[in-house]
Every structure is written in C-alpha cells, then in structure tokens.
Tab-separated table of C-alpha atoms and ligand atoms in Angstrom:
chain	number	residue	atom	x	y	z
A	1	MET	CA	1.543	20.104	14.965
A	2	ASP	CA	1.907	23.433	16.776
A	3	LYS	CA	-0.995	25.397	15.334
A	4	GLU	CA	-0.476	28.366	17.596
A	5	ARG	CA	3.011	28.785	16.232
A	6	ILE	CA	1.736	28.589	12.660
A	7	GLU	CA	-0.826	31.283	13.482
A	8	LYS	CA	1.892	33.563	14.835
A	9	ALA	CA	4.042	32.957	11.773
A	10	VAL	CA	1.174	33.754	9.415
A	11	ARG	CA	0.538	37.016	11.270
A	12	GLU	CA	4.222	37.807	10.754
A	13	ILE	CA	3.891	37.120	7.037
A	14	LEU	CA	0.886	39.424	6.865
A	15	PHE	CA	2.908	42.184	8.549
A	16	ALA	CA	5.860	41.498	6.285
A	17	ILE	CA	3.835	41.959	3.124
A	18	GLY	CA	2.591	45.284	4.450
A	19	GLU	CA	-0.892	44.166	5.459
A	20	ASN	CA	-2.767	44.847	8.625
A	21	PRO	CA	-3.621	41.510	10.259
A	22	GLU	CA	-6.258	43.255	12.363
A	23	ARG	CA	-8.423	44.327	9.474
A	24	GLU	CA	-11.758	42.589	9.168
A	25	GLY	CA	-10.921	40.184	6.333
A	26	LEU	CA	-7.613	39.078	7.798
A	27	ARG	CA	-8.417	38.713	11.457
A	28	GLU	CA	-9.227	35.025	11.184
A	29	THR	CA	-6.693	34.284	8.451
A	30	PRO	CA	-3.873	32.974	10.680
A	31	ARG	CA	-6.268	30.507	12.290
A	32	ARG	CA	-7.663	29.427	8.917
A	33	VAL	CA	-4.202	28.913	7.454
A	34	ALA	CA	-3.173	26.852	10.483
A	35	GLU	CA	-6.262	24.683	10.036
A	36	ALA	CA	-5.595	24.263	6.335
A	37	MET	CA	-2.000	23.243	7.125
A	38	GLU	CA	-3.227	20.716	9.630
A	39	GLU	CA	-5.547	19.203	7.038
A	40	LEU	CA	-2.956	19.219	4.248
A	41	LEU	CA	-0.294	17.649	6.440
A	42	LYS	CA	-2.371	15.136	8.356
A	43	GLY	CA	-0.387	12.302	6.762
A	44	TYR	CA	2.205	12.549	9.532
A	45	GLU	CA	-0.431	11.741	12.111
A	46	LEU	CA	-2.012	8.804	10.318
A	47	LYS	CA	-1.209	5.655	12.171
A	48	GLU	CA	0.226	2.587	10.558
A	49	ASP	CA	-3.087	0.859	10.197
A	50	ASP	CA	-3.239	-2.824	9.557
A	51	PHE	CA	-2.930	-3.139	5.838
A	52	THR	CA	-5.348	-5.947	5.064
A	53	VAL	CA	-4.532	-8.171	2.162
A	54	PHE	CA	-6.708	-11.035	0.993
A	55	GLN	CA	-5.404	-14.369	-0.080
A	56	ASN	CA	-6.223	-14.744	-3.731
A	57	GLN	CA	-4.721	-16.953	-6.374
A	58	SER	CA	-5.625	-14.675	-9.262
A	59	GLN	CA	-2.705	-13.597	-11.408
A	60	GLU	CA	-4.654	-11.115	-13.454
A	61	THR	CA	-3.528	-7.531	-13.590
A	62	VAL	CA	-5.283	-5.208	-11.156
A	63	ILE	CA	-5.510	-1.556	-12.157
A	64	LEU	CA	-6.813	1.272	-10.041
A	65	ARG	CA	-7.005	4.427	-12.092
A	66	ASP	CA	-7.584	8.071	-11.299
A	67	ILE	CA	-7.109	8.179	-7.546
A	68	PRO	CA	-7.264	11.909	-6.860
A	69	PHE	CA	-4.662	13.336	-4.517
A	70	PHE	CA	-3.272	16.654	-3.441
A	71	SER	CA	-0.035	17.361	-1.696
A	72	LEU	CA	2.081	20.280	-0.582
A	73	CYS	CA	5.334	20.972	-2.407
A	74	GLU	CA	8.154	21.223	0.103
A	75	HIS	CA	10.028	23.798	-1.925
A	76	HIS	CA	7.302	26.438	-2.081
A	77	LEU	CA	4.576	25.266	0.307
A	78	LEU	CA	2.188	25.402	-2.639
A	79	PRO	CA	-0.131	22.523	-3.520
A	80	PHE	CA	0.324	20.065	-6.293
A	81	ILE	CA	-2.821	18.317	-7.369
A	82	GLY	CA	-3.283	15.278	-9.499
A	83	LYS	CA	-4.114	11.652	-9.938
A	84	ALA	CA	-2.404	8.429	-8.996
A	85	HIS	CA	-2.730	5.194	-10.941
A	86	ILE	CA	-1.726	1.842	-9.509
A	87	ALA	CA	-1.305	-1.422	-11.388
A	88	TYR	CA	-0.079	-4.716	-10.032
A	89	ILE	CA	0.027	-8.402	-10.796
A	90	PRO	CA	-0.816	-10.300	-7.623
A	91	GLN	CA	1.147	-13.160	-6.252
A	92	GLY	CA	-1.222	-14.812	-3.790
A	93	LYS	CA	-2.414	-11.537	-2.249
A	94	ILE	CA	-4.681	-8.716	-3.284
A	95	ALA	CA	-5.224	-5.452	-1.448
A	96	GLY	CA	-8.530	-3.734	-0.716
A	97	VAL	CA	-9.105	-0.703	-2.926
A	98	SER	CA	-9.602	1.554	0.084
A	99	LYS	CA	-6.194	0.492	1.396
A	100	LEU	CA	-4.506	1.512	-1.819
A	101	VAL	CA	-6.217	4.879	-1.673
A	102	ARG	CA	-5.181	5.288	1.955
A	103	VAL	CA	-1.521	4.680	1.165
A	104	VAL	CA	-1.650	7.430	-1.473
A	105	ASP	CA	-3.330	9.749	1.027
A	106	LYS	CA	-0.955	8.997	3.864
A	107	TYR	CA	2.109	10.021	1.870
A	108	ALA	CA	0.452	12.813	-0.117
A	109	HIS	CA	-0.597	14.674	3.030
A	110	ARG	CA	2.949	15.656	3.882
A	111	LEU	CA	5.509	18.113	2.638
A	112	GLN	CA	6.575	16.400	-0.533
A	113	VAL	CA	8.271	16.355	-3.854
A	114	GLN	CA	6.438	14.246	-6.399
A	115	GLU	CA	9.397	11.926	-7.015
A	116	ARG	CA	9.651	10.967	-3.350
A	117	LEU	CA	5.883	10.643	-3.022
A	118	THR	CA	5.904	8.173	-5.922
A	119	GLU	CA	8.746	6.215	-4.381
A	120	GLU	CA	7.168	6.035	-0.934
A	121	ILE	CA	3.861	4.773	-2.318
A	122	THR	CA	5.656	2.256	-4.526
A	123	ASN	CA	7.846	0.978	-1.690
A	124	GLU	CA	4.981	0.538	0.723
A	125	LEU	CA	2.783	-1.328	-1.769
A	126	TRP	CA	5.686	-3.469	-2.913
A	127	GLU	CA	6.334	-4.476	0.681
A	128	LYS	CA	2.730	-4.950	1.807
A	129	VAL	CA	1.133	-6.543	-1.245
A	130	GLN	CA	4.236	-8.395	-2.429
A	131	PRO	CA	3.000	-8.567	-5.996
A	132	LYS	CA	4.808	-10.002	-8.985
A	133	GLY	CA	4.924	-6.599	-10.569
A	134	LEU	CA	3.935	-3.117	-9.485
A	135	LEU	CA	3.580	0.139	-11.349
A	136	VAL	CA	2.667	3.441	-9.749
A	137	LEU	CA	2.130	6.462	-11.968
A	138	LEU	CA	1.475	9.934	-10.633
A	139	GLU	CA	0.542	12.952	-12.693
A	140	ALA	CA	0.089	16.326	-11.102
A	141	GLU	CA	-0.096	20.003	-11.749
A	142	HIS	CA	2.208	21.973	-9.481
A	143	LEU	CA	0.928	25.406	-8.557
A	144	CYS	CA	4.509	26.499	-7.978
A	145	MET	CA	5.115	25.882	-11.689
A	146	THR	CA	1.780	27.201	-12.851
A	147	LEU	CA	1.699	30.420	-10.877
A	148	ARG	CA	5.317	31.459	-10.852
A	149	GLY	CA	8.591	30.767	-12.584
A	150	VAL	CA	7.943	29.110	-15.923
A	151	ARG	CA	4.161	29.701	-15.712
A	152	SER	CA	2.879	26.785	-17.672
A	153	PRO	CA	-0.743	26.214	-16.689
A	154	GLY	CA	-2.030	22.760	-17.485
A	155	SER	CA	1.380	21.128	-17.773
A	156	LEU	CA	1.670	17.949	-15.768
A	157	VAL	CA	4.596	16.357	-14.021
A	158	VAL	CA	4.498	12.595	-14.526
A	159	THR	CA	6.454	10.241	-12.287
A	160	LEU	CA	6.663	6.505	-12.438
A	161	GLY	CA	7.582	3.809	-9.943
A	162	VAL	CA	8.081	0.256	-11.218
A	163	ARG	CA	9.026	-2.928	-9.436
A	164	GLY	CA	9.331	-6.592	-10.255
A	165	ILE	CA	8.129	-7.947	-13.544
A	166	TYR	CA	7.169	-4.493	-14.819
A	167	GLU	CA	10.761	-3.476	-14.330
A	168	GLU	CA	12.083	-6.513	-16.121
A	169	GLN	CA	9.664	-6.782	-19.026
A	170	GLU	CA	9.274	-3.695	-21.106
A	171	SER	CA	6.402	-5.132	-23.151
A	172	LEU	CA	4.299	-5.745	-20.015
A	173	ARG	CA	5.115	-2.307	-18.711
A	174	ASN	CA	4.166	-0.686	-22.000
A	175	ALA	CA	0.907	-2.624	-22.102
A	176	VAL	CA	-0.076	-1.244	-18.704
A	177	LEU	CA	1.051	2.267	-19.565
A	178	SER	CA	-1.091	2.222	-22.667
A	179	LEU	CA	-4.058	1.039	-20.600
A	180	LEU	CA	-3.434	4.077	-18.469
A	181	GLY	CA	-3.437	6.224	-21.578
A	182	ARG	CA	0.313	6.850	-21.467
B	1	ZN	ZN1	7.343	23.784	-5.714
C-alpha cells in the first residue's frame, strides 16, 4: 500500500472541503488516515497461512457465534461493523476456532460489500473444512446507511451463506438459524 500517496490525497481532500491542512489539528491527519487505511485494509497483505484442520469423527454441529468484525464499504469508504456467526457439521475434519476467526478477518479487512464478504468466507470454509453443511451469517451496521441517505441508525444488514446439507434441508437450516436467534 502506498501510504505516501494516501497522505497526499487526504491533504487534497482537506483543501477541497475548504480546510487548511497546515492548522494544528489537521497537520498529522493525512498520516493518521493513511495509517488507519493500512490497518483497515491489511487483509490484502495477510498471507495464505496453513489452515490447520484436525481429524475428528464427530458429526455434531459446531457453532461459533458473535465473531466481531469490521470492514470498509467499497462504495463509500465508510466502515461497516458487525458480527459473524459460523455453523457447520463436520465430515471428518474440524477447524481451530482461531482459524475461523482469521478467515473472517482476512476478508473483512478489505474494501468490501457485505454480500461478497459473506460469500468469500463461505467459499473458503467450504473448501478448507469440507463439512457436510456450512452456514455463515453476517449482520452489520453500515455507517454509510446510518449517517447518510436513509439514515436508519441501528438497522442491520443480514447476509447468509449456506452450503451442503444446510442448503438442502430447510429444517436443519432453520434449527441453526433459531440457535443463532434468527
Ligand atoms: Zn456504503
């Protein structure tokens, strides 16, 4: 990421909105924004780490609820902030909890739309864990919705990715969704 270029662009924005980038409070702003961008978008830099799975014959549903995430909406460059929930039925393999969290993080820390974020997480887990069924539910508040346009603070966008048996069997899917409070 070219931080210097971001800094220059932020200075331009400050000029464009009629501010003086040299005034005390703004002098360090371009650098701070560039650093914030780097942090928010670090998902591009994260290497494909070895995604450890453990052999396990359990066929019981695994649910990981309330994984916090934040991402940056690619339409407005404003954050959307929420929680991811992952449920799967293993088929010989289970994944470490930290790995699941890392997959969410890797894709969230990019310019995103929530639908694609959900799909990317779902695809990667489906491929790596190869479960019998997989359900990924994301709920997030988008600052671009809350602060501008329709202005609906507190409203959540909910997106759902389903694969395998959860796709085929509505009753199983509904059981998991109700466990997730949906
Ligand atoms: Zn947006």
